Structures are given as structure tokens and as C-alpha cells.
Tab-separated table of C-alpha atoms in Angstrom:
chain	number	residue	atom	x	y	z
X	1	MET	CA	100.836	5.328	73.642
X	2	ILE	CA	100.362	2.016	75.449
X	3	ASP	CA	103.498	1.292	77.481
X	4	ARG	CA	102.412	-1.989	79.035
X	5	ILE	CA	99.581	-4.506	79.053
X	6	TYR	CA	99.161	-7.213	81.684
X	7	LEU	CA	96.602	-10.018	81.407
X	8	LYS	CA	95.960	-13.042	83.593
X	9	ASP	CA	93.872	-16.154	82.956
X	10	PHE	CA	92.004	-15.597	79.735
X	11	LEU	CA	91.067	-18.564	77.569
X	12	SER	CA	94.246	-20.317	76.357
X	13	PHE	CA	96.596	-17.683	77.852
X	14	LYS	CA	97.716	-18.081	81.473
X	15	GLU	CA	99.564	-14.819	81.882
X	16	VAL	CA	100.772	-12.058	79.537
X	17	ASP	CA	103.002	-9.148	80.512
X	18	LEU	CA	104.116	-7.065	77.518
X	19	GLU	CA	105.873	-3.726	77.103
X	20	PHE	CA	105.440	-1.743	73.905
X	21	GLN	CA	107.294	0.849	71.872
X	22	LYS	CA	106.066	3.639	69.609
X	23	GLY	CA	105.219	2.955	65.986
X	24	LEU	CA	103.908	-0.192	64.346
X	25	VAL	CA	103.439	-3.209	66.641
X	26	VAL	CA	102.754	-6.454	64.757
X	27	PHE	CA	101.579	-9.855	66.027
X	28	THR	CA	102.129	-12.989	63.964
X	29	GLY	CA	101.907	-16.719	64.569
X	30	PRO	CA	100.388	-19.964	63.299
X	31	SER	CA	96.636	-20.227	62.750
X	32	GLY	CA	94.781	-21.018	65.964
X	33	ALA	CA	97.619	-19.809	68.206
X	34	GLY	CA	95.420	-17.093	69.732
X	35	LYS	CA	96.298	-13.865	67.901
X	36	SER	CA	92.686	-12.688	67.584
X	37	ILE	CA	91.944	-13.735	71.165
X	38	LEU	CA	94.900	-11.670	72.353
X	39	MET	CA	93.813	-8.628	70.339
X	40	ASP	CA	90.259	-8.911	71.709
X	41	ALA	CA	91.690	-9.031	75.226
X	42	PHE	CA	93.606	-5.806	74.526
X	43	LEU	CA	90.449	-4.170	73.184
X	44	SER	CA	88.429	-5.286	76.220
X	45	LEU	CA	90.629	-3.048	78.386
X	46	PHE	CA	89.163	-0.093	76.492
X	47	ALA	CA	85.572	-1.444	76.522
X	48	TYR	CA	85.558	-2.259	72.800
X	49	LYS	CA	85.102	-5.959	73.573
X	50	ASP	CA	83.727	-8.040	76.468
X	51	ALA	CA	86.250	-8.823	79.200
X	52	ARG	CA	87.390	-12.453	79.439
X	53	ALA	CA	90.596	-12.157	81.441
X	54	LEU	CA	90.466	-12.576	85.203
X	55	VAL	CA	92.678	-9.502	85.570
X	56	GLY	CA	93.736	-6.950	82.950
X	57	GLU	CA	95.747	-3.748	83.131
X	58	ALA	CA	96.976	-1.205	80.565
X	59	THR	CA	99.383	1.686	81.218
X	60	ILE	CA	99.170	4.637	78.831
X	61	SER	CA	101.540	7.595	78.605
X	62	SER	CA	101.618	10.837	76.575
X	63	ALA	CA	97.852	10.716	76.007
X	64	SER	CA	97.579	14.538	75.970
X	65	ILE	CA	94.098	14.480	77.490
X	66	GLU	CA	92.609	16.105	80.559
X	67	ASN	CA	89.782	14.677	82.635
X	68	GLU	CA	88.807	16.412	85.856
X	69	ALA	CA	86.520	13.566	86.978
X	70	TYR	CA	89.474	11.157	87.186
X	71	GLY	CA	92.090	13.714	88.207
X	72	ILE	CA	93.960	13.420	84.899
X	73	THR	CA	95.963	16.376	83.664
X	74	LYS	CA	97.828	16.693	80.383
X	75	ASN	CA	100.658	14.148	79.959
X	76	ASP	CA	99.686	12.223	83.112
X	77	ASP	CA	100.109	8.451	82.945
X	78	ILE	CA	96.782	6.605	82.792
X	79	VAL	CA	96.223	3.136	84.248
X	80	ILE	CA	93.125	1.217	83.148
X	81	LYS	CA	92.211	-1.992	85.008
X	82	GLU	CA	89.552	-4.659	84.645
X	83	ILE	CA	88.815	-7.305	87.270
X	84	LYS	CA	86.449	-10.173	86.567
X	85	LYS	CA	84.785	-12.012	89.452
X	86	GLU	CA	81.011	-12.431	89.625
X	87	LYS	CA	80.886	-9.424	87.323
X	88	VAL	CA	83.452	-7.249	85.542
X	89	ARG	CA	84.617	-4.056	87.237
X	90	TYR	CA	86.626	-1.334	85.515
X	91	PHE	CA	88.951	1.303	86.987
X	92	VAL	CA	90.721	4.404	85.660
X	93	ASN	CA	93.585	5.488	87.919
X	94	ASN	CA	92.017	3.394	90.716
X	95	GLN	CA	88.615	5.079	90.376
X	96	THR	CA	85.669	2.884	89.387
X	97	ILE	CA	84.087	3.520	86.003
X	98	SER	CA	81.216	1.890	84.092
X	99	LYS	CA	81.877	0.069	80.828
X	100	LYS	CA	79.876	2.691	78.921
X	101	ASN	CA	81.843	5.578	80.422
X	102	LEU	CA	85.118	3.715	79.908
X	103	PHE	CA	84.285	3.343	76.205
X	104	GLN	CA	83.594	7.085	75.916
X	105	PHE	CA	86.806	7.862	77.811
X	106	SER	CA	88.900	5.427	75.739
X	107	HIS	CA	87.422	6.614	72.454
X	108	THR	CA	89.404	9.858	72.740
X	109	ILE	CA	92.744	8.002	72.655
X	110	VAL	CA	92.067	4.537	71.227
X	111	LYS	CA	90.561	3.808	67.813
X	112	HIS	CA	89.512	0.340	66.639
X	113	LEU	CA	89.345	0.113	62.845
X	114	HIS	CA	87.092	-2.686	61.690
X	115	LEU	CA	84.889	-3.267	58.675
X	116	ARG	CA	81.698	-2.286	60.464
X	117	ASP	CA	83.182	1.052	61.513
X	118	VAL	CA	82.357	3.660	58.864
X	119	SER	CA	82.539	6.612	61.253
X	120	ASP	CA	85.572	8.172	59.535
X	121	PHE	CA	83.486	8.626	56.384
X	122	GLN	CA	80.449	10.134	58.084
X	123	SER	CA	79.648	13.542	56.661
X	124	SER	CA	79.819	15.298	60.045
X	125	LYS	CA	83.290	13.888	60.734
X	126	LEU	CA	84.591	14.708	57.258
X	127	ILE	CA	83.233	18.254	57.599
X	128	SER	CA	85.162	18.557	60.864
X	129	PHE	CA	88.327	17.327	59.094
X	130	LEU	CA	87.805	19.759	56.211
X	131	ASP	CA	87.301	22.679	58.599
X	132	LYS	CA	90.573	21.905	60.348
X	133	LEU	CA	92.263	21.813	56.965
X	134	CYS	CA	90.631	25.161	56.068
X	135	VAL	CA	92.105	26.688	59.226
X	136	LEU	CA	95.547	25.453	58.173
X	137	GLU	CA	95.072	26.997	54.732
X	138	SER	CA	93.645	30.320	55.984
X	139	LYS	CA	93.433	31.995	59.409
X	140	ARG	CA	90.402	33.942	58.168
X	141	PHE	CA	88.342	30.727	58.051
X	142	ASP	CA	88.261	30.228	61.827
X	143	LYS	CA	86.808	33.719	62.321
X	144	LEU	CA	84.328	33.160	59.468
X	145	LYS	CA	83.138	29.828	60.899
X	146	LYS	CA	82.593	31.332	64.354
X	147	GLU	CA	80.651	34.222	62.817
X	148	TYR	CA	78.495	31.733	60.895
X	149	GLU	CA	77.839	29.634	64.042
X	150	SER	CA	76.898	32.746	66.028
X	151	THR	CA	74.565	34.013	63.262
X	152	PHE	CA	72.946	30.610	62.761
X	153	THR	CA	72.370	30.257	66.521
X	154	LYS	CA	70.621	33.663	66.612
X	155	TYR	CA	68.622	32.749	63.503
X	156	ASN	CA	67.554	29.484	65.122
X	157	GLU	CA	66.487	31.273	68.316
X	158	VAL	CA	64.439	33.845	66.358
X	159	GLN	CA	62.766	31.029	64.405
X	160	LYS	CA	61.778	29.307	67.646
X	161	LYS	CA	60.367	32.541	69.097
X	162	LEU	CA	58.458	33.245	65.895
X	163	LYS	CA	57.091	29.714	65.819
X	164	LYS	CA	55.842	30.089	69.396
X	165	ILE	CA	54.230	33.425	68.614
X	166	LYS	CA	52.416	31.931	65.608
X	167	GLU	CA	51.247	29.006	67.759
X	168	ASP	CA	50.165	31.444	70.478
X	169	GLU	CA	48.253	33.531	67.947
X	170	LEU	CA	45.931	30.605	67.294
X	171	LYS	CA	44.955	30.464	70.944
X	172	ILE	CA	45.672	34.072	71.886
X	173	GLU	CA	42.138	34.938	73.021
X	174	ASP	CA	41.982	31.940	75.350
X	175	LEU	CA	45.414	32.826	76.722
X	176	LYS	CA	44.376	36.456	77.247
X	177	GLU	CA	41.199	35.464	79.103
X	178	TYR	CA	43.038	32.977	81.283
X	179	ALA	CA	45.751	35.514	82.173
X	180	LYS	CA	43.093	38.164	83.009
X	181	TYR	CA	41.169	35.659	85.137
X	182	GLU	CA	44.296	34.654	87.108
X	183	ILE	CA	45.335	38.288	87.643
X	184	GLU	CA	41.800	39.340	88.696
X	185	LYS	CA	41.516	36.525	91.268
X	186	ILE	CA	44.637	37.670	93.086
X	187	THR	CA	43.927	41.412	92.564
X	188	LEU	CA	40.449	41.161	94.113
X	189	LEU	CA	41.841	39.439	97.172
X	190	ASP	CA	44.746	41.937	97.268
X	191	PRO	CA	46.861	39.843	99.676
X	192	LYS	CA	49.647	41.445	101.711
X	193	VAL	CA	52.873	39.770	102.776
X	194	ASP	CA	52.574	38.544	106.439
X	195	GLU	CA	48.823	39.323	106.442
X	196	TYR	CA	47.881	35.681	106.905
X	197	GLU	CA	50.079	35.391	110.018
X	198	LYS	CA	48.694	38.636	111.497
X	199	LEU	CA	45.084	37.562	110.984
X	200	ASN	CA	45.789	34.213	112.607
X	201	ARG	CA	47.243	36.026	115.634
X	202	ILE	CA	44.032	38.116	115.833
X	203	LYS	CA	41.942	34.963	115.545
X	204	LYS	CA	43.905	33.438	118.405
X	205	GLN	CA	43.420	36.552	120.553
X	206	LEU	CA	39.664	36.572	119.899
X	207	SER	CA	39.359	32.923	120.872
X	208	ARG	CA	41.041	33.704	124.251
X	209	LYS	CA	39.313	37.078	124.827
X	210	ASP	CA	36.868	35.959	127.567
X	211	LYS	CA	39.468	34.008	129.506
X	212	ILE	CA	41.924	36.922	129.431
X	213	GLU	CA	39.253	39.447	130.572
X	214	ASP	CA	38.245	37.217	133.469
X	215	ALA	CA	41.873	36.711	134.509
X	216	ILE	CA	42.590	40.479	134.396
X	217	LYS	CA	39.462	41.219	136.468
X	218	LYS	CA	40.570	38.788	139.173
X	219	ALA	CA	44.141	40.066	139.111
X	220	SER	CA	43.106	43.762	139.307
X	221	VAL	CA	42.404	43.512	143.065
X	222	ILE	CA	46.173	43.859	143.483
X	223	PHE	CA	45.888	47.551	142.619
X	224	GLU	CA	43.465	48.141	145.594
X	225	ALA	CA	46.117	46.802	147.993
X	226	SER	CA	49.054	48.592	146.364
X	227	ASN	CA	48.894	51.573	148.811
X	228	ALA	CA	48.907	49.239	151.792
X	229	VAL	CA	51.962	47.418	150.412
X	230	SER	CA	53.818	50.703	149.864
X	231	THR	CA	52.989	51.835	153.440
X	232	ALA	CA	54.204	48.522	154.883
X	233	LEU	CA	57.498	48.799	152.972
X	234	GLU	CA	58.027	52.353	154.277
X	235	LEU	CA	57.468	51.173	157.872
X	236	LEU	CA	60.014	48.442	157.200
X	237	GLU	CA	62.323	51.225	156.037
X	238	THR	CA	62.575	49.500	152.603
X	239	ASP	CA	62.518	51.460	149.359
X	240	SER	CA	59.180	50.768	147.661
X	241	GLY	CA	60.417	51.856	144.218
X	242	PHE	CA	60.736	48.366	142.819
X	243	PHE	CA	57.155	47.577	143.824
X	244	ASP	CA	55.772	50.801	142.395
X	245	GLU	CA	57.528	50.170	139.070
X	246	SER	CA	56.145	46.624	138.878
X	247	ILE	CA	52.630	47.828	139.669
X	248	ASN	CA	52.880	50.550	136.995
X	249	GLU	CA	54.226	48.077	134.370
X	250	LEU	CA	51.439	45.599	135.194
X	251	ASN	CA	48.846	48.338	134.892
X	252	SER	CA	50.308	49.353	131.503
X	253	ILE	CA	50.088	45.758	130.214
X	254	PHE	CA	46.466	45.451	131.265
X	255	GLU	CA	45.567	48.839	129.714
X	256	THR	CA	47.313	47.913	126.429
X	257	PHE	CA	45.249	44.734	126.214
X	258	ASN	CA	42.036	46.656	126.988
X	259	ASP	CA	42.880	49.130	124.193
X	260	SER	CA	43.525	46.291	121.707
X	261	LEU	CA	40.359	44.620	122.943
X	262	SER	CA	38.312	47.637	121.995
X	263	GLU	CA	39.931	47.500	118.507
X	264	LEU	CA	39.186	43.781	118.202
X	265	GLU	CA	35.544	44.404	119.159
X	266	GLU	CA	35.261	46.755	116.190
X	267	LEU	CA	36.399	43.931	113.797
X	268	ASP	CA	33.881	41.793	111.930
X	269	ILE	CA	34.929	38.324	113.012
X	270	GLU	CA	33.109	36.705	110.089
X	271	ASN	CA	35.098	38.824	107.616
X	272	VAL	CA	38.352	37.946	109.395
X	273	LEU	CA	37.639	34.208	109.241
X	274	ASP	CA	36.552	34.443	105.603
X	275	ARG	CA	39.750	36.282	104.633
X	276	ILE	CA	41.895	33.771	106.529
X	277	GLU	CA	40.224	30.971	104.564
X	278	LYS	CA	40.873	32.701	101.207
X	279	LEU	CA	44.489	33.475	102.057
X	280	SER	CA	44.978	29.865	103.197
X	281	SER	CA	43.655	28.637	99.852
X	282	LEU	CA	46.083	30.965	98.036
X	283	GLN	CA	48.997	29.722	100.127
X	284	LYS	CA	48.117	26.091	99.444
X	285	ARG	CA	48.155	26.722	95.693
X	286	PHE	CA	51.328	28.811	95.470
X	287	GLY	CA	53.238	27.914	98.624
X	288	SER	CA	53.324	31.486	99.943
X	289	ILE	CA	51.770	34.933	99.461
X	290	GLU	CA	55.074	36.145	97.941
X	291	ALA	CA	54.882	33.377	95.310
X	292	ALA	CA	51.266	34.283	94.534
X	293	LEU	CA	52.224	37.934	93.972
X	294	GLU	CA	55.150	36.876	91.749
X	295	TYR	CA	52.762	34.673	89.741
X	296	LYS	CA	50.431	37.652	89.313
X	297	MET	CA	53.357	39.723	87.966
X	298	GLU	CA	54.321	36.943	85.525
X	299	LYS	CA	50.751	36.693	84.271
X	300	GLN	CA	50.666	40.466	83.846
X	301	LYS	CA	53.843	40.279	81.742
X	302	GLU	CA	52.266	37.484	79.688
X	303	LEU	CA	49.152	39.559	79.160
X	304	ASP	CA	51.263	42.547	78.117
X	305	SER	CA	53.166	40.344	75.678
X	306	TYR	CA	49.909	39.024	74.210
X	307	LEU	CA	48.712	42.589	73.723
X	308	ASN	CA	52.044	43.426	72.010
X	309	ILE	CA	52.223	40.196	70.024
X	310	THR	CA	51.428	41.770	66.659
X	311	PHE	CA	54.266	44.259	67.019
X	312	GLU	CA	56.670	41.587	68.302
X	313	LYS	CA	55.752	39.228	65.454
X	314	SER	CA	56.426	41.919	62.872
X	315	THR	CA	59.807	42.719	64.452
X	316	LEU	CA	60.832	39.051	64.599
X	317	GLU	CA	59.775	38.404	61.004
X	318	LYS	CA	61.983	41.247	59.876
X	319	GLU	CA	64.894	39.956	62.014
X	320	GLU	CA	64.352	36.416	60.677
X	321	LEU	CA	64.653	37.602	57.076
X	322	GLU	CA	67.845	39.522	57.826
X	323	LEU	CA	69.437	36.609	59.734
X	324	ASN	CA	68.351	34.106	57.073
X	325	SER	CA	70.035	36.199	54.396
X	326	LYS	CA	73.196	36.634	56.467
X	327	THR	CA	73.286	32.909	57.370
X	328	LYS	CA	73.082	31.913	53.693
X	329	GLU	CA	75.750	34.441	52.749
X	330	LEU	CA	78.148	33.197	55.454
X	331	ALA	CA	77.355	29.541	54.638
X	332	GLU	CA	78.280	30.185	50.996
X	333	GLN	CA	81.605	31.692	52.067
X	334	VAL	CA	82.272	28.682	54.326
X	335	THR	CA	81.446	26.356	51.414
X	336	LYS	CA	83.972	28.116	49.151
X	337	TYR	CA	86.747	27.414	51.641
X	338	ARG	CA	85.600	23.812	52.033
X	339	VAL	CA	85.511	23.230	48.266
X	340	LYS	CA	89.184	24.227	48.092
X	341	ALA	CA	89.967	21.979	51.076
X	342	THR	CA	88.213	19.000	49.451
X	343	LYS	CA	90.503	19.324	46.434
X	344	VAL	CA	93.591	19.420	48.660
X	345	LEU	CA	92.411	16.430	50.707
X	346	GLU	CA	91.257	14.521	47.636
X	347	LYS	CA	94.655	15.010	45.976
X	348	LYS	CA	96.499	13.796	49.081
X	349	ILE	CA	94.224	10.739	49.470
X	350	ASN	CA	94.700	9.783	45.830
X	351	TYR	CA	98.458	10.192	46.298
X	352	TYR	CA	98.383	7.480	48.979
X	353	LEU	CA	95.853	5.400	47.049
X	354	GLU	CA	98.383	5.100	44.234
X	355	PHE	CA	100.683	3.294	46.648
X	356	LEU	CA	97.734	1.115	47.643
X	357	TYR	CA	96.853	0.235	44.026
X	358	LEU	CA	93.606	2.167	44.102
X	359	SER	CA	92.603	5.468	42.534
X	360	ASN	CA	89.858	7.937	41.758
X	361	ALA	CA	88.627	8.833	45.241
X	362	SER	CA	86.384	11.854	44.961
X	363	ILE	CA	85.072	14.184	47.651
X	364	THR	CA	82.202	16.474	46.722
X	365	LEU	CA	79.960	18.785	48.686
X	366	GLU	CA	76.198	18.659	48.375
X	367	ASN	CA	73.838	21.351	49.616
X	368	LYS	CA	71.685	20.505	52.633
X	369	GLU	CA	69.372	22.291	55.042
X	370	PRO	CA	71.631	24.601	57.093
X	371	ASP	CA	72.566	23.587	60.618
X	372	LEU	CA	75.301	24.637	63.041
X	373	SER	CA	77.965	23.015	60.830
X	374	GLY	CA	76.851	24.848	57.701
X	375	SER	CA	74.912	23.880	54.577
X	376	ASP	CA	77.331	21.227	53.280
X	377	LYS	CA	77.052	17.457	53.158
X	378	VAL	CA	80.099	15.417	52.121
X	379	LEU	CA	79.756	12.756	49.434
X	380	PHE	CA	82.726	10.361	49.335
X	381	GLU	CA	83.069	7.966	46.390
X	382	LEU	CA	85.649	5.594	44.977
X	383	ASN	CA	85.700	5.179	41.195
X	384	GLY	CA	82.313	6.836	41.022
X	385	VAL	CA	80.535	4.404	43.359
X	386	ASN	CA	79.276	4.753	46.902
X	387	LEU	CA	81.462	3.307	49.664
X	388	ASP	CA	78.683	0.865	50.615
X	389	THR	CA	79.360	-1.087	47.425
X	390	ILE	CA	83.173	-1.384	47.500
X	391	SER	CA	84.983	-4.496	48.755
X	392	SER	CA	86.303	-4.830	52.305
X	393	GLY	CA	89.890	-4.707	51.018
X	394	GLU	CA	89.230	-1.485	49.108
X	395	PHE	CA	87.469	0.006	52.110
X	396	ASN	CA	90.411	-0.796	54.418
X	397	ARG	CA	92.929	0.749	52.031
X	398	LEU	CA	90.774	3.825	51.421
X	399	ARG	CA	90.412	4.411	55.152
X	400	LEU	CA	94.176	4.085	55.607
X	401	ALA	CA	94.712	6.664	52.864
X	402	LEU	CA	92.285	9.042	54.604
X	403	LEU	CA	93.863	8.616	58.053
X	404	THR	CA	97.381	8.956	56.689
X	405	SER	CA	96.424	12.121	54.812
X	406	MET	CA	94.916	13.584	57.957
X	407	SER	CA	97.967	12.704	60.007
X	408	GLU	CA	100.254	14.320	57.412
X	409	PHE	CA	98.244	17.538	57.607
X	410	GLU	CA	98.435	17.244	61.408
X	411	ILE	CA	94.649	17.527	61.564
X	412	VAL	CA	94.364	14.569	63.942
X	413	ASN	CA	95.994	14.383	67.370
X	414	GLY	CA	97.243	10.839	66.893
X	415	GLY	CA	96.698	8.170	69.502
X	416	ILE	CA	96.410	4.389	69.365
X	417	LEU	CA	95.052	2.325	66.453
X	418	PHE	CA	93.947	-1.303	66.553
X	419	LEU	CA	93.577	-2.811	63.072
X	420	ASP	CA	91.460	-5.836	62.172
X	421	GLU	CA	92.976	-8.247	59.612
X	422	ILE	CA	94.425	-5.319	57.656
X	423	ASP	CA	96.479	-7.396	55.177
X	424	ALA	CA	94.419	-10.595	55.044
X	425	ASN	CA	93.826	-12.017	51.551
X	426	LEU	CA	96.035	-9.412	49.867
X	427	SER	CA	98.598	-9.974	47.157
X	428	GLY	CA	102.280	-9.347	47.833
X	429	LYS	CA	102.306	-5.940	46.146
X	430	GLU	CA	99.104	-4.869	47.954
X	431	SER	CA	100.542	-6.033	51.268
X	432	ASN	CA	103.748	-4.127	50.555
X	433	ALA	CA	101.687	-0.993	49.830
X	434	ILE	CA	99.769	-1.382	53.102
X	435	ALA	CA	103.086	-1.755	54.947
X	436	ASN	CA	104.484	1.447	53.421
X	437	VAL	CA	101.402	3.490	54.256
X	438	LEU	CA	101.203	2.116	57.804
X	439	SER	CA	104.864	3.008	58.315
X	440	THR	CA	103.975	6.615	57.491
X	441	LEU	CA	100.859	6.508	59.678
X	442	SER	CA	102.842	5.047	62.600
X	443	LYS	CA	104.722	8.365	62.881
X	444	THR	CA	101.479	9.809	64.268
X	445	TYR	CA	99.798	6.741	65.779
X	446	GLN	CA	100.914	3.745	67.794
X	447	ILE	CA	99.463	0.913	65.682
X	448	PHE	CA	98.596	-2.635	66.773
X	449	ALA	CA	97.966	-5.126	63.974
X	450	ILE	CA	97.795	-8.842	63.330
X	451	SER	CA	99.703	-9.593	60.152
X	452	HIS	CA	99.352	-12.473	57.683
X	453	GLN	CA	101.943	-11.178	55.243
X	454	PRO	CA	105.740	-10.839	55.523
X	455	GLN	CA	105.794	-7.332	54.037
X	456	LEU	CA	103.821	-5.687	56.846
X	457	THR	CA	105.591	-7.810	59.459
X	458	ALA	CA	108.999	-6.675	58.220
X	459	SER	CA	107.925	-3.027	58.590
X	460	ALA	CA	107.102	-3.438	62.287
X	461	SER	CA	109.056	-1.451	64.827
X	462	GLN	CA	108.157	-4.225	67.289
X	463	HIS	CA	107.301	-7.829	66.388
X	464	PHE	CA	105.533	-10.280	68.716
X	465	LEU	CA	105.077	-13.998	68.090
X	466	VAL	CA	101.930	-15.712	69.355
X	467	ASP	CA	102.316	-19.486	69.675
X	468	LYS	CA	100.416	-22.382	71.212
X	469	LYS	CA	101.783	-25.548	72.771
X	470	ASP	CA	99.822	-28.283	74.572
X	471	GLY	CA	96.723	-26.071	74.483
X	472	VAL	CA	98.471	-23.135	76.197
X	473	SER	CA	99.100	-19.921	74.249
X	474	SER	CA	102.063	-17.634	74.787
X	475	VAL	CA	103.383	-14.386	73.315
X	476	LYS	CA	106.899	-12.975	73.194
X	477	VAL	CA	108.784	-10.115	71.552
X	478	LEU	CA	111.247	-11.214	68.847
X	479	ASN	CA	114.828	-10.104	68.366
X	480	LYS	CA	116.322	-9.610	64.908
X	481	ASP	CA	117.277	-13.263	64.322
X	482	GLU	CA	113.928	-14.505	65.611
X	483	LYS	CA	112.216	-12.013	63.341
X	484	ILE	CA	114.041	-13.486	60.330
X	485	GLU	CA	112.951	-16.997	61.340
X	486	GLU	CA	109.290	-16.009	61.788
X	487	ILE	CA	109.104	-14.076	58.499
X	488	SER	CA	110.773	-16.992	56.738
X	489	ARG	CA	108.120	-19.325	58.200
X	490	MET	CA	105.393	-16.981	56.949
X	491	ILE	CA	106.915	-17.210	53.441
X	492	SER	CA	107.638	-20.914	53.091
X	493	GLY	CA	105.858	-22.655	55.958
X	494	GLU	CA	107.349	-24.793	58.720
X	495	ASP	CA	110.100	-26.143	56.401
X	496	ILE	CA	112.055	-22.935	55.905
X	497	THR	CA	113.942	-22.736	52.607
X	498	LYS	CA	117.165	-20.858	51.883
X	499	GLU	CA	115.291	-18.623	49.443
X	500	ALA	CA	112.654	-17.764	52.070
X	501	ARG	CA	115.323	-16.787	54.604
X	502	GLU	CA	117.123	-14.612	52.044
X	503	PHE	CA	113.848	-12.953	51.094
X	504	ALA	CA	113.094	-12.313	54.784
X	505	ILE	CA	116.529	-10.708	55.295
X	506	ASN	CA	116.012	-8.499	52.244
X	507	LEU	CA	112.581	-7.408	53.495
X	508	LEU	CA	113.990	-6.415	56.873
X	509	GLN	CA	116.779	-4.485	55.201
């Protein structure tokens, strides 16, 4: 629920700081006082409307939502802020959020009912409601629905695979030839991991061969003087071991190079350079020799699959038939449960419609192409006509009956409702009916409404008066006596009669 809303500098309001209770919260006041402006300002905090206030803040408690991105755990308080300077910035618990993301976040806890919003009657949403009702009626349904979803998902996957195979069949020969060509190119070259680096080292050695030979030849004179050095060290009574070891190690290095040189001389330098060029081209295309070899393996698997495509197609076609049959069977079972649920929901809606001076709401299921939700489409009618053709007043009352029914079944989690002109242009008995139904609905939802009728106003658990003086609007919560005065004004106008006051007292009682 919304505990508090603070607004500063928006249109005719200078500053508003209001605290709210649970239940039905009603705003009344003379025409032009700013009731709709105030409601729009509230809605702007949840990104339903454009922000006009310089500063806005809403504190929400008991939202029962979790959101890791904003560090919100279940039952945490939530603070939403909007600040308008050059542009509007929004915050959730002091973390910035875009208007689009704020709307998605708010949508889980705040609902704005207006005439353009037909979402509650969308087939997908009604199916979701019916399924929750089915679970309440039978624990078996939840297991059945999950089994259907799992089977349909498998069926869908098999269909996709089969479709690809049939598409591949049309171009199978081209695909086979291409796969063979790609495999053969790499197979003929037969590249080895690290071969490119080794060949480059050989190339480098060959390019320096003459220089190294010349340097070794010049340096080899040291061996002719090695005996003289050893003799001199002995005469100096110095151990010549270190020198002998160095001479032997140097000799070994030179001999190793000479051995490798003889191996290099046996190589065909043209072949080495040609292979380096081919390996370089392969590396440029694939990034590395390892990647090229992996690509060859993938192409080999593709080729194998093309060769086995007839067998695979036959297997998938058989699996598709089995899954199709099972999907239809499970969908029919799901439909049976839903048909029973529609009767229960329809009965409950019509129960509330009686209070609202309407009747004959009907919910029927039509067959559709199966999807993850099943093979049912919901058709909702009032007195045998589509909801597109009913009046706005009928639509409002029908939606209230639906929401109240859902709340009674505890199918919805509750939250916060903002109502647009819910009792405008209604008769006294219709307004009284709306008030009774909203009182029931307010046990599940915190409801914010602008009221034009005394009946709904008298039902409010909290009553605010919006007034305007010298061009400045204000809003305040009313006590019991002030409530009587305001309801009396709504009945008889500015000149309050004794009868109007008595009627107001009776309504409140």
C-alpha cells in the first residue's frame, strides 16, 4: 500500500504531503478544484502519466515483491522519487531508473483502471486467471498443466527440427558438396598444431645460416689455443676445470648447430615457404590451426548428418505424430478443467453484477491453434454482445465485478488501484452498487478514486477534500464532521439543507 505521497510545485498545487490508510481512499471537491490534476500527479510517480511536479515522492509498504536490481526483498519499504529540472529523473530506493523501467516495475504493484485499458479481458490474462482458479479447485491441474507445457515444448522443438530437415533436403546435395569441399581443403593440407610456428623458426634459421657459419668459423680458433690456456693456468697453479668445461660446452653448441644445419640442408626451402604461406592463409581465415581443425570436425558432423538425414527425418516424423497426439490429449484435459472454472467464475461475476444492476455475463472457451498456454481462447460477452460494443459505464462495472471475483477467490495478489471517474454519470442506485462492490474489493486492494456521488464517498475509509482558493489548490483529510459537511454539499450544493445533512449522516451510518 501507499503510505505517503509528497508533491511540490505542480500546476495549481504548491505543496502536498499526504498519508494514507488501507482500503478505499476517496477524493472529492468542487469542479475545477484540481482532483484530476492531483490524481495524474499520483500516477506520474509510477510512470503512468507525465511528471509535472518539481519534486514527487511515494512511500510504499507491504508490496510483497522482490527485485534484486534495486536491492528490494519481500516486505521491504519502497521509495519512488521523481525530480524535474531540465528533464525528469526517476529513482527507486535512491537508484536511478528510466521511465520505461519504472512503469514495468510499478505495474507489478500499481494498476490504473481506465476506459482504454482492456487488459483484464484479454484472453491470455483470463486464461491465467482460470488456471489459478483450476489449481484452487484441484491440485491435479497444476501437475497436468506442467505436463502439457513440457510436452508442447518438446513437440515444438521436434517441429522446428523437422522443418529444418525438410528445408535442408531441398538443398542437401549442395550442402553435401560444400561440406566435402571444406573438409578436403583442410585434410589435404593436414595442418598440425604449432607447425606454423616451427616452420617460421626454421625459416628464420635458414635466413641467418651464412652469418652463423661465418661467425662459428671465426670463433673456432679458440679451440687451437685451448691447450696453451690450460698450460698457462697450471703454471699459475690455478685449476683449469672451469675453462675446460666452458670450452667443451662451446664445442657442443657449435656441433649441435652443425648437425641441425645438415638437417636444414636436406629440406626443400621452396616447399617450406609454400607450406608456411598455406598455413598462414588458414590461420587468417579461422584465427588459429586449432580452430581450423575444429571447423573440419564440425563439417564432418554436418556431412554425417546429411548422410543420415533420411533416417533422422523418419524418426522425427514418428516422434512428431506421437507428441502431437499427446499434446492434443493433454490440451483436452486442460480444457475440461477450464470449462468448469469458467462456470464458477461466471457465476461469481454475475453475482456481483446483480449488485451493479447488470447481468448475463458469459465466459466461453473457443478452440485455437495450440500454444504453450493450451488450445483455448476466452470469449467474454455481456448480454450476448462483445465488450467492444457496451457502454463505458457497463464496462467499468463489469471490470469491477471481475476484479472483485478474482480477489474473493484470492487469485490476485492485491496491490494498489487507481480508478478513473468510476461513478461519474451514474444514478443513485448504481452509485450505491459501485460503493458496495468497491468496499468488498478494498479488502484486497488499496483503492484511490475520485468520487462524484455521495454513496461511494460515504463508503471511503479515508476521505480527502480538494479545494481551490485564489487560484491555489489544496487537499486535506476530513474528520467525521467535515465528512458530513462535504457529503451534504455533494447532495444539495453550496446551500446545505437539513434533509441533505440527515441523508449524509444516514449514508455514513
